[in-house]
mmCIF file of C-alpha atoms in Angstrom:
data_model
loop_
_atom_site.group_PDB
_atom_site.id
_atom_site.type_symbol
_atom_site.label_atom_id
_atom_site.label_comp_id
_atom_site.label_asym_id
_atom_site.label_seq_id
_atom_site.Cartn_x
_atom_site.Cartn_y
_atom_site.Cartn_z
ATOM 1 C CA UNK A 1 -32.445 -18.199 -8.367
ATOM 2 C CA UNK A 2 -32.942 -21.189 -6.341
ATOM 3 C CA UNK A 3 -29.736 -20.745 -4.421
ATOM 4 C CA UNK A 4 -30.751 -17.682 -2.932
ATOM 5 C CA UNK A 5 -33.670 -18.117 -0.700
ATOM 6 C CA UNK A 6 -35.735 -15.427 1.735
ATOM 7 C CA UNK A 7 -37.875 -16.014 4.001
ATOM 8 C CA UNK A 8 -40.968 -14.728 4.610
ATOM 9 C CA UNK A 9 -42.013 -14.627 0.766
ATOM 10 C CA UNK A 10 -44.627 -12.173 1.871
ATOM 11 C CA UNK A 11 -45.631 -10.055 5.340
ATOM 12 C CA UNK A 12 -47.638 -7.537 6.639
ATOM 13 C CA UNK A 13 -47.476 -5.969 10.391
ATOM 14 C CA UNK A 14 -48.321 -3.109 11.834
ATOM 15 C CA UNK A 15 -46.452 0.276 12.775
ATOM 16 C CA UNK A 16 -43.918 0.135 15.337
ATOM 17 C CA UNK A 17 -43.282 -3.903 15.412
ATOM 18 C CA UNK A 18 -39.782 -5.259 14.819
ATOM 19 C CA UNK A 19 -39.371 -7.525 12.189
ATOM 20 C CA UNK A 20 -37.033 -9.843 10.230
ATOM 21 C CA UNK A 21 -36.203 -10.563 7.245
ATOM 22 C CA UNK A 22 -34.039 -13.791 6.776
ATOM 23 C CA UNK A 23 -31.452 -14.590 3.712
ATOM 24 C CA UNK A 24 -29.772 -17.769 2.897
ATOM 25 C CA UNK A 25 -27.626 -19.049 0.426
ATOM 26 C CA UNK A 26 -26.335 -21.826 -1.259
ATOM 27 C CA UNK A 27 -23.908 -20.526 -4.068
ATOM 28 C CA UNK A 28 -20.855 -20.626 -1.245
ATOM 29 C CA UNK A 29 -20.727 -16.426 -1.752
ATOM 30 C CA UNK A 30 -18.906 -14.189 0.970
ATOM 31 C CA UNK A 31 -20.739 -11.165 -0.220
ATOM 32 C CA UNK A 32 -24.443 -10.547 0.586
ATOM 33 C CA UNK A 33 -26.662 -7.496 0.180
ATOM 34 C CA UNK A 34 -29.868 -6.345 1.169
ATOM 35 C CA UNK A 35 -32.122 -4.011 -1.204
ATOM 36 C CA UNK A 36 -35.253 -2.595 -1.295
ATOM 37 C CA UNK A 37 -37.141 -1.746 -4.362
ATOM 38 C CA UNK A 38 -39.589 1.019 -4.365
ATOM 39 C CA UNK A 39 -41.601 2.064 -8.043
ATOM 40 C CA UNK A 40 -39.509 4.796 -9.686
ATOM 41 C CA UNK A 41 -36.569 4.533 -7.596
ATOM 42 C CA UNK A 42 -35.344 1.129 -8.198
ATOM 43 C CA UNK A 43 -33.014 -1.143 -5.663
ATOM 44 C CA UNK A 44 -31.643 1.090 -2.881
ATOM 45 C CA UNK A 45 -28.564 -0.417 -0.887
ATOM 46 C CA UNK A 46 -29.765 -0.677 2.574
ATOM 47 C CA UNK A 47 -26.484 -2.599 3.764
ATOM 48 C CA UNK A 48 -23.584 -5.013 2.590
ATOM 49 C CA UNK A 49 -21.302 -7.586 4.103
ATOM 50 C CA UNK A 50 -18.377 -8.577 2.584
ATOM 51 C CA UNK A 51 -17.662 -11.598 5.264
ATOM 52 C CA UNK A 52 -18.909 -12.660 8.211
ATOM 53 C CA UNK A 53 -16.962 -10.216 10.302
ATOM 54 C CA UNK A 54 -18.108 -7.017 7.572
ATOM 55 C CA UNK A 55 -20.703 -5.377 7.491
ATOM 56 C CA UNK A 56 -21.293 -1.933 6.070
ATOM 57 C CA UNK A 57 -24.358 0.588 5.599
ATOM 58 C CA UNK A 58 -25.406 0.855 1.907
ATOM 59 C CA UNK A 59 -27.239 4.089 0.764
ATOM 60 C CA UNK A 60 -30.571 4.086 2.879
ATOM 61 C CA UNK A 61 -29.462 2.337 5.987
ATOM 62 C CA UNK A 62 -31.361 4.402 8.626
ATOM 63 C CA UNK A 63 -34.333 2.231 10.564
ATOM 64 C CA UNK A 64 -32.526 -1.030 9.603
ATOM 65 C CA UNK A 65 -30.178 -3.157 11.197
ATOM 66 C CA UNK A 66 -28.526 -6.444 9.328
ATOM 67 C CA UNK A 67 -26.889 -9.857 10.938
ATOM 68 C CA UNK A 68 -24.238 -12.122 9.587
ATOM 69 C CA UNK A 69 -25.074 -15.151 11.021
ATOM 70 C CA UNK A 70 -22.899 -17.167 9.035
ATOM 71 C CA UNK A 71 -21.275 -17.408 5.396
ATOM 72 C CA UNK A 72 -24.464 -18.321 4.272
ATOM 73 C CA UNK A 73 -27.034 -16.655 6.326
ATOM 74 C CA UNK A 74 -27.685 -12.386 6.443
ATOM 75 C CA UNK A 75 -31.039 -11.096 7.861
ATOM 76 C CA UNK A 76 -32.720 -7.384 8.012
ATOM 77 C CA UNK A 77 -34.165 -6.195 10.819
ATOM 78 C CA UNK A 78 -36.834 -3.239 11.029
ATOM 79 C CA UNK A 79 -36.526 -2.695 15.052
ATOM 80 C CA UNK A 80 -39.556 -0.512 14.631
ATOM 81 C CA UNK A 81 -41.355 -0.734 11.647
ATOM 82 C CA UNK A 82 -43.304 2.583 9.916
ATOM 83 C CA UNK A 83 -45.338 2.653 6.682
ATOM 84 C CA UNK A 84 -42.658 4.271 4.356
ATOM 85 C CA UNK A 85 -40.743 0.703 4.804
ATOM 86 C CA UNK A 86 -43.648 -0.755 2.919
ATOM 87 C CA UNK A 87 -41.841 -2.116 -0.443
ATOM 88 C CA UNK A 88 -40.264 -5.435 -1.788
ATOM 89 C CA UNK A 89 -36.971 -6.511 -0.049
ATOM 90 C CA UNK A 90 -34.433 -8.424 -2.343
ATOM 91 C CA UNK A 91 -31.338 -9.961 -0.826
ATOM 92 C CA UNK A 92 -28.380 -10.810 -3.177
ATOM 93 C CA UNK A 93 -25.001 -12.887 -3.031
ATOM 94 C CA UNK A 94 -21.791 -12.091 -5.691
ATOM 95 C CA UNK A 95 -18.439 -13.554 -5.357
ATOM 96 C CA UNK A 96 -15.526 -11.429 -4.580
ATOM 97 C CA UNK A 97 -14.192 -10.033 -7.556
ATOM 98 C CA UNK A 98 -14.680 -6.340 -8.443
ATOM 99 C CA UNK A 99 -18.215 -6.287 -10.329
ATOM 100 C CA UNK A 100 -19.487 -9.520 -9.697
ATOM 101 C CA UNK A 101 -22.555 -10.903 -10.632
ATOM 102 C CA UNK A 102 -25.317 -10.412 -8.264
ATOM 103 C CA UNK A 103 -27.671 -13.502 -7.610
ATOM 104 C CA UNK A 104 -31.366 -12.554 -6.351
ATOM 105 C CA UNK A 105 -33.537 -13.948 -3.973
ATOM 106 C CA UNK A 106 -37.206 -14.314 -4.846
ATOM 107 C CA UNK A 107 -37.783 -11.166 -2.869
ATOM 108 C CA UNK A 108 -39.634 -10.370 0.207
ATOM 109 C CA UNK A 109 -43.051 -8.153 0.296
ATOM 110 C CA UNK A 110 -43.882 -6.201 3.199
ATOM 111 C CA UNK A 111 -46.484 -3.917 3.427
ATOM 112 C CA UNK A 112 -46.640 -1.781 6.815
ATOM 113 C CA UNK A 113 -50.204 -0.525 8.101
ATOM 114 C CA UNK B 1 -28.765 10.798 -4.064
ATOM 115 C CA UNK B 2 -29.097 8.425 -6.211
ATOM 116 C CA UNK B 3 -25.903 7.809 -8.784
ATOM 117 C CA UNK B 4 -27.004 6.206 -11.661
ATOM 118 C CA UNK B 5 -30.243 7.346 -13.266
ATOM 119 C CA UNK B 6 -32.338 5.825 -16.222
ATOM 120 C CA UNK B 7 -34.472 7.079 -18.805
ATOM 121 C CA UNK B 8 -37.297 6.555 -19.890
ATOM 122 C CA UNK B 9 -38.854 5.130 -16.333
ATOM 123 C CA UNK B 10 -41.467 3.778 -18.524
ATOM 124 C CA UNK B 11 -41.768 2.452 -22.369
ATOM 125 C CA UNK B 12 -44.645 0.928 -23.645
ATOM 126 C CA UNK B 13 -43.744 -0.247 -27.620
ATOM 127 C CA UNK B 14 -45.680 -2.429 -30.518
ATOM 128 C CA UNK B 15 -44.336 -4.977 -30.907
ATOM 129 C CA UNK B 16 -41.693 -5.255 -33.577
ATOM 130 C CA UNK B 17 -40.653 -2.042 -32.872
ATOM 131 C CA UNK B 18 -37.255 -1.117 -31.197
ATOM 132 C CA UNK B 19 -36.762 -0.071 -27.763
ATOM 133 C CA UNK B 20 -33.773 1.710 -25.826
ATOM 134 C CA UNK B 21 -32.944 2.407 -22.466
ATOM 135 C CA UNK B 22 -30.754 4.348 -21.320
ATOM 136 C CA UNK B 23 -28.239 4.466 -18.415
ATOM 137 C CA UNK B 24 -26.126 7.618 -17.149
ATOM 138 C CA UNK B 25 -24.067 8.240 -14.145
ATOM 139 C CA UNK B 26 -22.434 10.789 -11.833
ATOM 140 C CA UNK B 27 -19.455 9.299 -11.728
ATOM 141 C CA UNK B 28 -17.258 7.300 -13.454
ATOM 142 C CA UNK B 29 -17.889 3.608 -13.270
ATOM 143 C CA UNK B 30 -15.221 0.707 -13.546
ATOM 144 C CA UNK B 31 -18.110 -1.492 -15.269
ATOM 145 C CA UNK B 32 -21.673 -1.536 -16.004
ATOM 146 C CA UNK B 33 -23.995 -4.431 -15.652
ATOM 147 C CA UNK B 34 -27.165 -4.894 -16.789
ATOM 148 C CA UNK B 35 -30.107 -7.021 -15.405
ATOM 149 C CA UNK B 36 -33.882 -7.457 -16.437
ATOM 150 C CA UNK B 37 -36.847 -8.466 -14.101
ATOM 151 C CA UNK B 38 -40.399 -10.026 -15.311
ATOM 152 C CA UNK B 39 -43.384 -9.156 -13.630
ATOM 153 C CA UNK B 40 -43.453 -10.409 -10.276
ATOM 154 C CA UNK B 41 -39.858 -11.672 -10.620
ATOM 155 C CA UNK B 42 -36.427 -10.922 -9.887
ATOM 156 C CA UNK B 43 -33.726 -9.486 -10.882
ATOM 157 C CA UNK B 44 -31.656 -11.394 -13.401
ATOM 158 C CA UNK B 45 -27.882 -10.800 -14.792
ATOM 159 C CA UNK B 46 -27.659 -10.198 -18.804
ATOM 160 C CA UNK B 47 -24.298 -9.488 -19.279
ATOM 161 C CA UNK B 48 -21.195 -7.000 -18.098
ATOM 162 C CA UNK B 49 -19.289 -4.499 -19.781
ATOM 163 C CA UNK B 50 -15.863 -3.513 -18.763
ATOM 164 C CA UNK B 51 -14.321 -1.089 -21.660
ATOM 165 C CA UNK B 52 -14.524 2.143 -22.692
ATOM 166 C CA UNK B 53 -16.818 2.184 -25.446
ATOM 167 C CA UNK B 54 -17.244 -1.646 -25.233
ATOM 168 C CA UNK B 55 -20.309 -3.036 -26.899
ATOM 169 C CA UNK B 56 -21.956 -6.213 -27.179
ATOM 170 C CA UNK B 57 -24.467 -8.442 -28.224
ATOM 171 C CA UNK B 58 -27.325 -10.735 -27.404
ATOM 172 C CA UNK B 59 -29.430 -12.019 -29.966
ATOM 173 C CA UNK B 60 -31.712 -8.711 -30.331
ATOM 174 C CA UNK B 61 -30.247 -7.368 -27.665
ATOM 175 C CA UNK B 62 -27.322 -4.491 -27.968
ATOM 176 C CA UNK B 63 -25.258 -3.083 -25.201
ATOM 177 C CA UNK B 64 -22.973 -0.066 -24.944
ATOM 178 C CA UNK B 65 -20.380 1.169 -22.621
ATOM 179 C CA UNK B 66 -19.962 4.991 -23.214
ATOM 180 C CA UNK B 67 -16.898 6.356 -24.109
ATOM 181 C CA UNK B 68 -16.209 8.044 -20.343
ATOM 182 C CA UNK B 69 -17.603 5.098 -18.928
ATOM 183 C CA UNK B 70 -20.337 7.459 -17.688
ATOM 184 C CA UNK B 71 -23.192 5.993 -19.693
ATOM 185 C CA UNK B 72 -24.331 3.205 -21.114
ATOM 186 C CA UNK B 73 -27.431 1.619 -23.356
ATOM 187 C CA UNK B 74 -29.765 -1.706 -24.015
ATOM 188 C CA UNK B 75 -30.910 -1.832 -27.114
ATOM 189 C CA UNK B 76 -33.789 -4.294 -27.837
ATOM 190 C CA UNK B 77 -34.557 -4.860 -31.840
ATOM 191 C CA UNK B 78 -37.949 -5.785 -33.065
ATOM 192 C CA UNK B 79 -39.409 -6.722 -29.318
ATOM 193 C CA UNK B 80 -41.391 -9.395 -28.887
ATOM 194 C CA UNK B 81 -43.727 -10.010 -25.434
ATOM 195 C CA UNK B 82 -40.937 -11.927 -23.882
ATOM 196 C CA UNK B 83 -38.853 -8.934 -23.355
ATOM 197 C CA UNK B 84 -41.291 -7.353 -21.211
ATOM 198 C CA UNK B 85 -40.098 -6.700 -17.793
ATOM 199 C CA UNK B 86 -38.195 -3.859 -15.625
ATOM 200 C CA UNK B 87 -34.044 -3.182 -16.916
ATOM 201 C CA UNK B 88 -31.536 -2.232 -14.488
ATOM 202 C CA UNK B 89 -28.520 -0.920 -15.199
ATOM 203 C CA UNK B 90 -25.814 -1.491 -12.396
ATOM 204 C CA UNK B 91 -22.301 0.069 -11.711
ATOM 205 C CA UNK B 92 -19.219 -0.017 -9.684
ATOM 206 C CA UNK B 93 -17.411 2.505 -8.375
ATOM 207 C CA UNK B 94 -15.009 1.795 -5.173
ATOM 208 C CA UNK B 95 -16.823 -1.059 -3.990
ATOM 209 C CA UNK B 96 -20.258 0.308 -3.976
ATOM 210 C CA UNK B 97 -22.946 -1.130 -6.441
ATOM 211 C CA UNK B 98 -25.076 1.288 -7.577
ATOM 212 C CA UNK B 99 -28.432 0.104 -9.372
ATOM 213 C CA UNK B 100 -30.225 2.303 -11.681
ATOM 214 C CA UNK B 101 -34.131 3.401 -11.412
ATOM 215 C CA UNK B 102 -34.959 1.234 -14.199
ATOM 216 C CA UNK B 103 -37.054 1.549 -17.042
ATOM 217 C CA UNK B 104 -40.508 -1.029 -17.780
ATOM 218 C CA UNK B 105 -40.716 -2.176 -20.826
ATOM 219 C CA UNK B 106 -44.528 -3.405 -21.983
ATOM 220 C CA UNK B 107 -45.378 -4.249 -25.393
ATOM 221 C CA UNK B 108 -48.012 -4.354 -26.753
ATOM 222 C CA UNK B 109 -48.971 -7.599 -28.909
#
């Protein structure tokens, strides 16, 4: 979805650099997510922020760190990247009713050597 | 662990034929969502079920909401190569989102 955008589309670094993944959106959401999807597992919560002043760890938030910048903006960081973080990184936005839809960006692939 | 599991991870079908996927969790969920992603895409929202034993339809596509609201299925009559991609299930419990492992879907012209 257009609305949704991440930044970079694709990246590849090497163990032990920090990186960042940036999110931005357009649909006006409070809530943004951050995923990672991983063959066989599918998307894994890595964290969630239901405003600018919340943000919460998801289901595999160890080695990541997240920013609310803004309503709009929400970036991952890896402060020390290792190969096992190699995978696609989506970030979402939903409204704020229980069970909203979840609009995806394009995705992010990193791929740690 | 993860919450809400899929089955089969992977379905490869002629097409024409019928698929299913199928959705269960650990807990009981207050709705279930379901999303497909093409090949090198993203995921995309198909539609939400709220009720107990709910069940609804797309075109060729049919989706239930279990009874305990513990399980749910996509059914896709006669495929065609447009369906191919990866479908998610997704529930809500609390305010966590839980996505399921997916199953890919190929068929086979």
């Amino acid at each position: 979805d257009a609305d949704v955008t991440q930044t970079p589309r694709n990246r590849i670094t090497k163990t032990g650099k920090r990186i960042m993944l940036e999110c931005s959106q357009t649909k006006g959401h409070d809530r943004m997510y951050w995923y990672r999807q991983d063959p066989g597992l599918g998307l894994r919560l890595i964290y969630y922020s239901f405003d600018v002043k919340d943000i919460n760890k998801g289901e595999i938030s160890d080695g990541y760190s997240v920013s609310r910048q803004a309503q709009a903006k929400f970036s991952l960081s890896l402060e020390s990247a290792i190969p096992n973080q190699t995978a696609l990184y989506f970030c979402a936005t939903s409204g704020t009713g229980r069970g909203e839809t979840q609009y995806f960006g394009p995705g992010t692939r990193l791929l740690v050597l | 662990g993860q919450q809400v599991m899929q089955i089969p991870q992977y379905q490869h079908v002629q097409e024409g034929e019928d698929f299913t996927t199928y959705c269960n969790s650990s807990t009981t969920l207050s709705n279930i969502q379901w999303y497909k992603q093409r090949p090198g895409g993203h995921p995309v929202f198909l539609i939400q079920l709220v009720k107990s034993g709910e069940v609804k339809k797309q075109k060729r596509l049919t989706f239930q909401f279990g009874e305990a609201k513990k399980n749910s299925s996509l059914h896709i009559t006669a495929t065609q190569t447009t369906d191919v991609g990866t479908y998610f299930c997704a529930g809500t419990t609390g305010n966590q989102f839980y996505f399921g492992t997916g199953t890919s879907l190929t068929v086979i012209p």
